Every structure is written in C-alpha cells, then in structure tokens.
C-alpha positions as a LaTeX table, in Angstrom:
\begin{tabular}{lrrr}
\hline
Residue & $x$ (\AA) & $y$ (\AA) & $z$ (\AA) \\
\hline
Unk1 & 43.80 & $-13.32$ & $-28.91$ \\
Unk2 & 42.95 & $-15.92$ & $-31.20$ \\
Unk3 & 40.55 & $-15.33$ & $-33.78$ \\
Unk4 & 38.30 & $-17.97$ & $-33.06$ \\
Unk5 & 38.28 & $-17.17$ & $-29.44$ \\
Unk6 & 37.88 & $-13.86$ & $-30.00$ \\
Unk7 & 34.46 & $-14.23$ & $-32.59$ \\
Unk8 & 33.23 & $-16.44$ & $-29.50$ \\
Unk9 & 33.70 & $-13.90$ & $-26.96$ \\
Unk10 & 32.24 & $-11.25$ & $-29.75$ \\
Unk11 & 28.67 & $-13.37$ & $-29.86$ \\
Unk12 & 28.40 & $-14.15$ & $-26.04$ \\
Unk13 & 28.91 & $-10.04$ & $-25.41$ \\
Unk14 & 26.06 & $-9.70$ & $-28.32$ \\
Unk15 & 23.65 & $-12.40$ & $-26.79$ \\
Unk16 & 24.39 & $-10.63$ & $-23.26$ \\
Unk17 & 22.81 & $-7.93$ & $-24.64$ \\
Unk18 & 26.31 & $-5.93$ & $-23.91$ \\
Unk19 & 27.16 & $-5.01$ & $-27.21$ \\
Unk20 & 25.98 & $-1.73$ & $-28.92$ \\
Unk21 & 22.82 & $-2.46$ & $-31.42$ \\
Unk22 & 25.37 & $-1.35$ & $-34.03$ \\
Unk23 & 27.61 & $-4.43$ & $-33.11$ \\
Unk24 & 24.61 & $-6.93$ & $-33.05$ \\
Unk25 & 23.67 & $-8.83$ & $-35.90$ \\
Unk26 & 20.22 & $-7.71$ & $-37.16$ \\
Unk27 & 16.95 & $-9.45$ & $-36.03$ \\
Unk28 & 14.38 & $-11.03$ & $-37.96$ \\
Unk29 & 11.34 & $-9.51$ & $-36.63$ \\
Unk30 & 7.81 & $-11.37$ & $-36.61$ \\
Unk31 & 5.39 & $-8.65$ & $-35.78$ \\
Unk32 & 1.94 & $-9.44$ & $-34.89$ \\
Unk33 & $-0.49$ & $-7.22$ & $-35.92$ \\
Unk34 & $-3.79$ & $-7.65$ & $-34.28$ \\
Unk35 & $-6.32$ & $-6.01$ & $-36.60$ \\
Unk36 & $-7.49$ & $-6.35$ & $-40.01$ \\
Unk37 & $-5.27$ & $-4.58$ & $-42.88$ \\
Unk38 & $-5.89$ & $-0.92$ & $-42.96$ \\
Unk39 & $-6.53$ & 0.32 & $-40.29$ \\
Unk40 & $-4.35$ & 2.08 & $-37.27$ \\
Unk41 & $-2.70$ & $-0.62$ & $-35.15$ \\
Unk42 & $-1.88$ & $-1.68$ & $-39.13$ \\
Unk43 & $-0.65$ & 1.40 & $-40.04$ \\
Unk44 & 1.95 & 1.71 & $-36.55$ \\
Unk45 & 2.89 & $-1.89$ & $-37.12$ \\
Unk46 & 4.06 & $-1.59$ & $-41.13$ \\
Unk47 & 5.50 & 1.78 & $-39.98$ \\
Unk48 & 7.25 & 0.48 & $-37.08$ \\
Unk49 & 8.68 & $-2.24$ & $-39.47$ \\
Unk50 & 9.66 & $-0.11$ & $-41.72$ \\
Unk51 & 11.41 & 2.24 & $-39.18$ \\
Unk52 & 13.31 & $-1.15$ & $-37.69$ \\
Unk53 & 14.76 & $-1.51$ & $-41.20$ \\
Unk54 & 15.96 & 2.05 & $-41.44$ \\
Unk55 & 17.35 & 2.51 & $-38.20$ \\
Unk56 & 19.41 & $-1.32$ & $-38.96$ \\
Unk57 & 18.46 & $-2.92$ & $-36.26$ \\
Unk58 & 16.11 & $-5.65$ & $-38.03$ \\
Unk59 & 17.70 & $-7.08$ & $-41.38$ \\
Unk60 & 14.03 & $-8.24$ & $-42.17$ \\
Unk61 & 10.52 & $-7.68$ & $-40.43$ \\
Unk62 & 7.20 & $-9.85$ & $-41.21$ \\
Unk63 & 3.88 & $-8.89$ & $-40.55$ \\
Unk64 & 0.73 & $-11.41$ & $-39.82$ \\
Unk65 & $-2.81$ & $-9.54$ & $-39.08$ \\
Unk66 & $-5.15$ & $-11.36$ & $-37.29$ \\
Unk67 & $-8.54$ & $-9.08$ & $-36.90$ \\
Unk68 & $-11.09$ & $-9.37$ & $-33.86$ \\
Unk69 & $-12.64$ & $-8.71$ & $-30.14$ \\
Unk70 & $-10.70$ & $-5.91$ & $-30.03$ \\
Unk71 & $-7.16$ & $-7.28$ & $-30.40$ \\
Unk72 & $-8.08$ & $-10.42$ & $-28.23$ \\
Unk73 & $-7.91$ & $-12.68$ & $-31.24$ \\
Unk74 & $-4.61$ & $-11.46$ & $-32.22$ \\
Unk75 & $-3.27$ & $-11.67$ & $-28.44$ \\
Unk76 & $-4.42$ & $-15.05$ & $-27.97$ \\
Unk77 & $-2.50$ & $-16.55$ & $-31.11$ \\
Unk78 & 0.89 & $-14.21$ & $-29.87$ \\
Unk79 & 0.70 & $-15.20$ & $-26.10$ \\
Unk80 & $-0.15$ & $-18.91$ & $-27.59$ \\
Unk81 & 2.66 & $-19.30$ & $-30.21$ \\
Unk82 & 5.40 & $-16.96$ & $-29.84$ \\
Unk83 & 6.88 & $-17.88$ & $-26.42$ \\
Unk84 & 10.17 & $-17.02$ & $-25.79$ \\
Unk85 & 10.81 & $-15.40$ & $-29.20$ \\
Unk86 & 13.13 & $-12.74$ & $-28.55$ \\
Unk87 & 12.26 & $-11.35$ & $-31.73$ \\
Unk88 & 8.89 & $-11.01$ & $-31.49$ \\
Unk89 & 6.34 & $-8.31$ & $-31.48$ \\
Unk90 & 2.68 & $-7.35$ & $-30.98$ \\
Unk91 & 1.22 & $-4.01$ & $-32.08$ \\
Unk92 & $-1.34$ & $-3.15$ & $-29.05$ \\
Unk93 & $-3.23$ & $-0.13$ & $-27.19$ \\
Unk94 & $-5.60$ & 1.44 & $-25.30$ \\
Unk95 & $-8.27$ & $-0.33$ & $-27.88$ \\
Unk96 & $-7.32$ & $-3.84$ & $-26.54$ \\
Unk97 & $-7.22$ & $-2.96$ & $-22.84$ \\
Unk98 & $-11.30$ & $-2.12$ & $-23.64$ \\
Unk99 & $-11.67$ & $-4.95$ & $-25.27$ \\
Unk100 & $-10.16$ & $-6.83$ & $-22.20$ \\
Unk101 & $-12.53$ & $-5.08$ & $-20.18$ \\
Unk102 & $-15.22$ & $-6.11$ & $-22.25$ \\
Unk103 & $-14.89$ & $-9.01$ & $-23.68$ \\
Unk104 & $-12.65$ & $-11.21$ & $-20.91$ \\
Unk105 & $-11.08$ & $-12.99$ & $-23.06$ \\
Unk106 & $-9.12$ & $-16.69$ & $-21.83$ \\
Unk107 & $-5.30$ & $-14.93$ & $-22.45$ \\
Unk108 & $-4.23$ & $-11.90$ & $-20.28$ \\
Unk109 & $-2.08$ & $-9.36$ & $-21.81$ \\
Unk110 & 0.29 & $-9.71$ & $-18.44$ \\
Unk111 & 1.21 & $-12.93$ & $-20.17$ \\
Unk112 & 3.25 & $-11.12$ & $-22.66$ \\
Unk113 & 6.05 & $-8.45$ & $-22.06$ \\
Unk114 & 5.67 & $-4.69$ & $-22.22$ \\
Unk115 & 8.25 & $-3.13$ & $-24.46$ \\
Unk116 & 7.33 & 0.46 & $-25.36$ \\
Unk117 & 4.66 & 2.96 & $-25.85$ \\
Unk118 & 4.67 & 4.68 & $-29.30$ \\
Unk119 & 2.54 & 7.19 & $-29.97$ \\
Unk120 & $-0.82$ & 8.66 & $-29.08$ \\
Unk121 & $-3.49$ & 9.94 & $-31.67$ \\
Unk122 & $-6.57$ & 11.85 & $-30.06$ \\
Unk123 & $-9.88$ & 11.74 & $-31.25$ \\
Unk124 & $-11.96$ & 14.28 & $-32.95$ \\
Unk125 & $-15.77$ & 15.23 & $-32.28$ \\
Unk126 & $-17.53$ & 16.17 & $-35.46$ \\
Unk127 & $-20.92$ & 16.98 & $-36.44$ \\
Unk128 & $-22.80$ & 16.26 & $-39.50$ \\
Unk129 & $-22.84$ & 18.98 & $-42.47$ \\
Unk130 & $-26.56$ & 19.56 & $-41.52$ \\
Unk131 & $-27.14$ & 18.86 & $-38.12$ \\
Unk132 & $-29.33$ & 21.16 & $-36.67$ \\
Unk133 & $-26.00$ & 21.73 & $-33.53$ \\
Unk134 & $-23.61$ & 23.82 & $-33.95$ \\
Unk135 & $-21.08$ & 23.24 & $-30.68$ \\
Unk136 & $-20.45$ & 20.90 & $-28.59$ \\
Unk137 & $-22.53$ & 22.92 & $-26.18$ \\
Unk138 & $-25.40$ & 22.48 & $-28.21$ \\
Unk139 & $-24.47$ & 18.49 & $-27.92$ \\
Unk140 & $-24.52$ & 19.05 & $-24.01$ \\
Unk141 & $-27.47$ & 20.76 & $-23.89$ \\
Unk142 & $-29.24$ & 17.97 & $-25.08$ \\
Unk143 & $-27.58$ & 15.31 & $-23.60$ \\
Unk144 & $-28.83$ & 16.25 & $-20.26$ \\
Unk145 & $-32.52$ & 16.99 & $-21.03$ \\
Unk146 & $-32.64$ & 13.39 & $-22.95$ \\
Unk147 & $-28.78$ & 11.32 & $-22.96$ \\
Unk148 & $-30.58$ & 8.47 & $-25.19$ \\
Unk149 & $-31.36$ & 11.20 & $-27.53$ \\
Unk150 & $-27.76$ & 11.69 & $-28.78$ \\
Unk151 & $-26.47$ & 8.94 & $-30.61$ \\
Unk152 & $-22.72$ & 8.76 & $-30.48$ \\
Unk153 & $-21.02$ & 6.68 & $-33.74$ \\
Unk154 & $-17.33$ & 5.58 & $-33.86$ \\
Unk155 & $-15.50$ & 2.36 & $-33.39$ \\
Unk156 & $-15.52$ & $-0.85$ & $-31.11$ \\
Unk157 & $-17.62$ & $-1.13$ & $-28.04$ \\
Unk158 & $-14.91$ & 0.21 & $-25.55$ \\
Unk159 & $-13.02$ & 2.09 & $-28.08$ \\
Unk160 & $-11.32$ & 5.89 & $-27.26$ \\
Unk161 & $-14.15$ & 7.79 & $-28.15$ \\
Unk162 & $-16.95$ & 5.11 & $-26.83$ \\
Unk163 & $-15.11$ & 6.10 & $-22.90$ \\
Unk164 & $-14.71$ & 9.30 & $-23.66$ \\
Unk165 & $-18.45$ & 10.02 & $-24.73$ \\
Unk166 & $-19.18$ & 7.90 & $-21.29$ \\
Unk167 & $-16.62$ & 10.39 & $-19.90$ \\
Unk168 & $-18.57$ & 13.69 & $-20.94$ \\
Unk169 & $-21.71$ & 12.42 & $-19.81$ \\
Unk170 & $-20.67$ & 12.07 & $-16.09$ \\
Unk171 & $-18.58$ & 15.39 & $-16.14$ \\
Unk172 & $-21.88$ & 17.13 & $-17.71$ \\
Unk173 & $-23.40$ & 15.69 & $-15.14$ \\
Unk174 & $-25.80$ & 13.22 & $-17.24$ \\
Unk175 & $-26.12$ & 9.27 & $-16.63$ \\
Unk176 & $-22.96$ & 8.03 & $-18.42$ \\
Unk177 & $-24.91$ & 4.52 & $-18.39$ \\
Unk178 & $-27.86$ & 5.88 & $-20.45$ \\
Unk179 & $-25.43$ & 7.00 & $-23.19$ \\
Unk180 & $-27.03$ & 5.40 & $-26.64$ \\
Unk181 & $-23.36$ & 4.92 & $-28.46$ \\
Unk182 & $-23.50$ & 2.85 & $-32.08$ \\
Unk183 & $-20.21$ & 1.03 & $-32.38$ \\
Unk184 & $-19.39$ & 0.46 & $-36.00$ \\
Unk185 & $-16.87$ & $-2.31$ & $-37.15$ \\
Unk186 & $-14.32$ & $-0.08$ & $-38.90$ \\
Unk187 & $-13.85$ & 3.62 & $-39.82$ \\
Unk188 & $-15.54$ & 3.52 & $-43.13$ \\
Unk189 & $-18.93$ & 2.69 & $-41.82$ \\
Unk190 & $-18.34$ & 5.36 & $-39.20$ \\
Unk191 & $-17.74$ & 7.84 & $-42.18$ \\
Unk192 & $-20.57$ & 6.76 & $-44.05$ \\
Unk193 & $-22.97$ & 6.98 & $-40.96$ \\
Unk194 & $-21.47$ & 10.60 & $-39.96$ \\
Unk195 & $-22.03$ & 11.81 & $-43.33$ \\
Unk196 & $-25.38$ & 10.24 & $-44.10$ \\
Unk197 & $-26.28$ & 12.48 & $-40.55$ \\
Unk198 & $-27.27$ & 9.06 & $-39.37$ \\
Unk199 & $-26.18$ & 9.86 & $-36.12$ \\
Unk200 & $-26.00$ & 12.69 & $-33.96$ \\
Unk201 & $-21.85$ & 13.35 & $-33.56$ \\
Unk202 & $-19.36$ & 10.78 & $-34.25$ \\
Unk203 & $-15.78$ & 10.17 & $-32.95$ \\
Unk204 & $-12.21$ & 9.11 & $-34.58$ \\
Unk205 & $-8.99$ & 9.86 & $-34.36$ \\
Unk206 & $-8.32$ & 13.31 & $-35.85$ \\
Unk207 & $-6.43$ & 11.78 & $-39.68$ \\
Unk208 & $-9.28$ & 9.45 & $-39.61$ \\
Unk209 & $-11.72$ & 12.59 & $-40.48$ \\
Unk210 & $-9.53$ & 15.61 & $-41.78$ \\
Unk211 & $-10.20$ & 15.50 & $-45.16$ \\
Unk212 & $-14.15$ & 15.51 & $-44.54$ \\
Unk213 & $-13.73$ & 18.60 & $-42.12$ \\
Unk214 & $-11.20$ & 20.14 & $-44.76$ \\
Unk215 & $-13.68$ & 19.78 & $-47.31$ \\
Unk216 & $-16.88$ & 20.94 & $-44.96$ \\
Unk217 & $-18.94$ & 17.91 & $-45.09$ \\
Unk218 & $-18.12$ & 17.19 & $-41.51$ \\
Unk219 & $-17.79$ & 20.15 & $-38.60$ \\
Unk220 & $-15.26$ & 19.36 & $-36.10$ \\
Unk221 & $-16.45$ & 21.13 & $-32.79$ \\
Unk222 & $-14.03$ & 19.38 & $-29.90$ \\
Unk223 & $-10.90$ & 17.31 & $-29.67$ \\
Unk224 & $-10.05$ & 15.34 & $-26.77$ \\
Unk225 & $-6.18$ & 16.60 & $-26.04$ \\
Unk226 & $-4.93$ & 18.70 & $-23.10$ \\
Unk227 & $-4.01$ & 20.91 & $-25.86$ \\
Unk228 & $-4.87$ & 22.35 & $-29.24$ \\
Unk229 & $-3.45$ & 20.27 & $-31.27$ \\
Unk230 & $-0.57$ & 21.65 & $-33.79$ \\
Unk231 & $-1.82$ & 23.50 & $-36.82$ \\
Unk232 & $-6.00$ & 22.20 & $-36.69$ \\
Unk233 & $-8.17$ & 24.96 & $-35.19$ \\
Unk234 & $-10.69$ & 22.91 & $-33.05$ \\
Unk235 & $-11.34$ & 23.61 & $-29.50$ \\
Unk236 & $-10.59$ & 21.27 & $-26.92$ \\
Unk237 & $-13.30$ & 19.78 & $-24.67$ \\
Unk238 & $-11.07$ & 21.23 & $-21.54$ \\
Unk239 & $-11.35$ & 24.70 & $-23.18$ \\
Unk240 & $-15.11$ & 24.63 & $-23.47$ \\
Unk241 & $-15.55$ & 23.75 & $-19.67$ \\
Unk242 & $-15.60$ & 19.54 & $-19.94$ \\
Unk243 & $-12.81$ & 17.92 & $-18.36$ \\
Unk244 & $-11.98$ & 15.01 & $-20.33$ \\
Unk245 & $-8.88$ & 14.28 & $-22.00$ \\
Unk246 & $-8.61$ & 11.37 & $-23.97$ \\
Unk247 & $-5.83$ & 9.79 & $-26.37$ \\
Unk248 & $-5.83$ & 6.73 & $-28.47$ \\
Unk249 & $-2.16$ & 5.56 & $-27.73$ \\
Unk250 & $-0.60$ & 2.94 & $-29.16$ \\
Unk251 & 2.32 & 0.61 & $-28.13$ \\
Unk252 & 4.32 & $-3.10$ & $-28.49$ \\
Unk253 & 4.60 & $-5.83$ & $-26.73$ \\
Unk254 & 7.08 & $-8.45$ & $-26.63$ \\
Unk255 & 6.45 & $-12.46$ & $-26.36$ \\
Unk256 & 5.71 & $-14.06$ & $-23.03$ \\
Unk257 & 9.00 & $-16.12$ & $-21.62$ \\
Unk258 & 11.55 & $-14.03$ & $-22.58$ \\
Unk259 & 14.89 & $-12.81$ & $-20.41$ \\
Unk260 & 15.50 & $-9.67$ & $-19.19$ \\
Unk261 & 18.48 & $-9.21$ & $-21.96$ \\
Unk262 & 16.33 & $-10.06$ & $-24.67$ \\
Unk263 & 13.33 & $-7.70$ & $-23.38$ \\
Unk264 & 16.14 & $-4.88$ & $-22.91$ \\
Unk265 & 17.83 & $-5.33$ & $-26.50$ \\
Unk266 & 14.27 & $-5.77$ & $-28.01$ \\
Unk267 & 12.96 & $-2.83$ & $-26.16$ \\
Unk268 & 16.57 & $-0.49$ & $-27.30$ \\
Unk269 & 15.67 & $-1.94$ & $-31.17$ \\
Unk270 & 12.12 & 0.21 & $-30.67$ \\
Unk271 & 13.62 & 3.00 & $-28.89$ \\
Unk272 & 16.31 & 2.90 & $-31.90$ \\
Unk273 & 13.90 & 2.79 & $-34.78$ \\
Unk274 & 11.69 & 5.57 & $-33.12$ \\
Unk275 & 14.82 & 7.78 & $-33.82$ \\
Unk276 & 15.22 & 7.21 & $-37.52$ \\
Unk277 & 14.09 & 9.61 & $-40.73$ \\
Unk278 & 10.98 & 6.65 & $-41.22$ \\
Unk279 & 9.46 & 7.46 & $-38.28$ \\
Unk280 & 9.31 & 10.83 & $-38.05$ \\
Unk281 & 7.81 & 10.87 & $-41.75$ \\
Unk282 & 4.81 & 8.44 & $-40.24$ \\
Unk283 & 4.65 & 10.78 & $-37.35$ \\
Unk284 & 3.71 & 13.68 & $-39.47$ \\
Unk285 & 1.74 & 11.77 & $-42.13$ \\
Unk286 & $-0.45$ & 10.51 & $-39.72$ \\
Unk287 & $-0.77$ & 13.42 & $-37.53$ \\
Unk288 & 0.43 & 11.02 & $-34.29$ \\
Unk289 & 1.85 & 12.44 & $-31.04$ \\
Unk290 & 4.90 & 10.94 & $-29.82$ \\
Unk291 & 4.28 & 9.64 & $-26.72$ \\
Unk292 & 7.36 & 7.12 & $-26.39$ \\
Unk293 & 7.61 & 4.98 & $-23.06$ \\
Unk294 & 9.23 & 2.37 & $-22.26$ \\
Unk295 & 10.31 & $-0.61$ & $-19.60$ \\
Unk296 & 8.67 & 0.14 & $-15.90$ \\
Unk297 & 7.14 & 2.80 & $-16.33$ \\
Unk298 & 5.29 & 1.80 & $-19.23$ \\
Unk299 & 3.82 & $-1.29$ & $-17.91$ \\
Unk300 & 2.69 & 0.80 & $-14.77$ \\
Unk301 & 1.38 & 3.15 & $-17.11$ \\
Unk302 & $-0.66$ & 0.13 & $-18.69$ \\
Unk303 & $-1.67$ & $-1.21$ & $-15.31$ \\
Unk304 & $-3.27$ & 2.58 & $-14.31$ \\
Unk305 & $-4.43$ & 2.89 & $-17.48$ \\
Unk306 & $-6.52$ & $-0.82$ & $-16.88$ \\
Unk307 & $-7.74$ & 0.47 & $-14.23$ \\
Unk308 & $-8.73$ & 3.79 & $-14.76$ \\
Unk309 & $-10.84$ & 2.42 & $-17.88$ \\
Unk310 & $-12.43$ & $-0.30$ & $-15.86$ \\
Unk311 & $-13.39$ & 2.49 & $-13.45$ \\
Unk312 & $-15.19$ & 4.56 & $-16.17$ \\
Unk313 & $-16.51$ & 1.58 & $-17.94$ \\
Unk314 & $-18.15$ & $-0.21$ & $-15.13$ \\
Unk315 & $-20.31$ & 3.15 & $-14.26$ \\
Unk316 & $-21.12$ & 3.60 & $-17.95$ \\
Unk317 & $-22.34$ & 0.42 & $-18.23$ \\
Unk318 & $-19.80$ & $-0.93$ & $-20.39$ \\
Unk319 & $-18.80$ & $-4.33$ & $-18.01$ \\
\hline
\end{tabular}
C-alpha cells in the first residue's frame, strides 16, 4: 500500500473512532468548569485534566471557571458555545441538578451529552465544639418538638446536605418543609459559621471538615454513606436508625451536537484517564469514592436522580 494511501486510511480509522486511544492523536481538551476556583467541581476538573495528560490521551487540557446558580451559569455558556466540539467538557453533579430544580434556568442540561460519572464524596454532620448536643439523636430529638429550632448550615440552596437535612426530617417524621436551613455561598463561610456555633449542625463533604474534627473543634456525629466510610470512625445515619443515604457525586458532560463516535472516543478518553497513577492520587487526597459510570446507564442514572430530587425537594419546600 502506498504510503499516502495508507496515512489516509490511518486518520479515517482514527476519526471513526476505530482506532485504539493509543493510535489516536491526542486531544486538546477545553474543560468547562462551572464554579469559582477552589472549590470541588474545581478540584475534579484540574484533576481530571491532569489525569487526561497522564493517561496520553489529551496532549493539552484548558480550564475556564465560570461561578453561579448552581452551575447554571457555567451550563448556559457550554450548551451556548461549545456545540459540536468533540473535545469538549463540562465538570457537573448532583449540585447542578438542584440548582435546575431550583433555579429553572433557560438551558437544560439534556442539551448537552452525558459522558461519565466520576466520583462520589458524602457529606459529614458535625456539631459545634460547644453545642450543648452530643448525637445526632440529640439533633432529632429536637427537631421534632420544634424543626425551625435547628438551624442547618452548608452550601447552596439545593445542595447534598440541604436534601439530605430535608431527607431526615421526613424519615424522623418532622415537616421536611419547616426545616430552617442557612445556605452559605462557599465552604469557608460554612466553616466559620460551624465554628463560631452560629448554627446548630452543619453539613459538607467529609475533606471539606476533617481537619476541624481531627483537631476537636468540630464533632462529627453522622455521615450520609451506606457505609462507614474507610478509616474515619463516624456513624452512619442508617446505623443510628435514619434512612437516608446521600452522596455528592460528581461527573462530565460532553458538548451538545456531537456524533456518537465522538461521544464514544470522548467518553473511552475519561474512562482512560480514570485508570492512570493521577487519579488514584486525587482519589485518596481528597477522600472521593469512585463511583465511575458511564454512557446509558449514566444518563438514566441522571434522569432518576432528577427526579428523585425533585420528589424530595418539592415536599421540603425547596420548588
């Protein structure tokens, strides 16, 4: 075969998505990132990039954050101005399906194109240093003689641990509508409110608070896995008789428009870079669960997950 003939055949097998990711040239990712620097859809973005590098699937990866509503912001400007990028990304999760709950924005996340789900990170329940409760019984207790008594402090209206305090009210048995929850714009005012005992027990992911509980200016009394999770010694709600379970997961999408070839080579490049040395190290720095799914079954994950939110928000008052 000729060896012009043969190159051509070569790049119509690689843009056929037929070739192995090792016989591809490497993409130049855009990844869209939407939340201010810092915090965790940052964090699994940067990481992710980092871990497409590594593996050698993405010869370069750049990152734009664009903060606010929850993700919306960030969503409109990738639905808006990335169509039919093959090489695009969007850092989303369980956050931004709240958000879309909540705030109805004009875009619809069904406008882009699910790739994978990464990780999940589940939250924490901790107590101020000199709250007069102990346990999350104590929490419970009081909760159902008074629910606006307890104020609740973590993130965004419709964040993880916003649902799942809505969640423990109605298994408890109190009015998950009555539920007086502070939403705080990041997890440094959360901190600051938890530790000032401004509130009454506040909510994070679990790496968001360790080194507070570690140090004993914070009391960690429930976490909201099916499970203990590895090496921290907190109950779980299930364990003390609540039946909630709760994670924070976090996944990409890919840009609206694009082929099935380009969704499947985009979505092996994830599955790829999920595999690599980087990856695991962020895993274990940042105390996430892997929780990889992709194609189908994670956008009917997605679509159950919609639902079951809008379910629990609507009664809480949320919608």
């Amino acid at each position: 075969m000729r060896r012009d003939t043969f190159l051509k055949s070569l790049a119509a097998l690689a843009a056929a998505g037929a070739l192995p990711l090792s016989a591809r040239a490497a993409a130049n990712v855009k990844m869209m990132i939407p939340a201010n620097p810092g915090g965790g859809w940052d964090t699994t973005g940067r990481a992710l990039g980092k871990a497409l590098n590594d593996a050698k699937v993405a010869d370069t990866v750049t990152f734009d954050n664009k903060g606010g509503a929850a993700g919306a912001l960030g969503l409109a400007q990738f639905v808006n101005g990335s169509k039919g990028d093959a090489n695009a990304l969007m850092v989303m999760g369980s956050v931004m399906l709240g958000g879309i709950i909540t705030g109805k924005p004009p875009v619809k996340l069904e406008q882009a194109t699910p790739i994978a789900r990464l990780t999940t990170e589940y939250n924490v329940f901790v107590l101020p240093s000199n709250s007069p409760f102990k346990t999350m019984k104590d929490v419970v207790d009081q909760l159902k003689k008074d629910p606006g008594s307890v104020k609740w402090g973590g993130g965004s209206r419709g964040s993880t641990e916003h649902i799942a305090a809505a969640m423990i009210a109605q298994r408890v048995g109190a009015d998950p509508s009555k539920i007086n929850y502070v939403a705080f714009r990041g997890g440094g005012e959360a901190t600051a409110a938890i530790l000032g005992g401004n509130v009454t027990i506040g909510g994070s992911g679990y790496s968001e608070f360790a080194e507070y509980i570690a140090a004993g200016k914070m009391k960690a009394i429930a976490v909201t896995s099916g499970q203990r999770l590895p090496g921290i010694n907190v109950p779980t709600l299930k364990e003390q008789g609540i039946d909630v379970e709760i994670g924070n997961w976090r996944g990409v999408y890919g840009a609206p428009g694009i082929s099935a070839e380009q969704r499947k080579s985009l979505t092996d490049m994830v599955l790829a870079a999920m595999k690599s040395a980087s990856w695991a190290e962020s895993l274990k720095k940042n105390d996430w669960t892997p929780a990889v799914l992709s194609g189908e079954a994670f956008a009917k994950f997605v679509d159950d997950d919609f639902a079951s939110l809008r379910a629990i928000m609507t009664k809480s008052g949320m919608v």
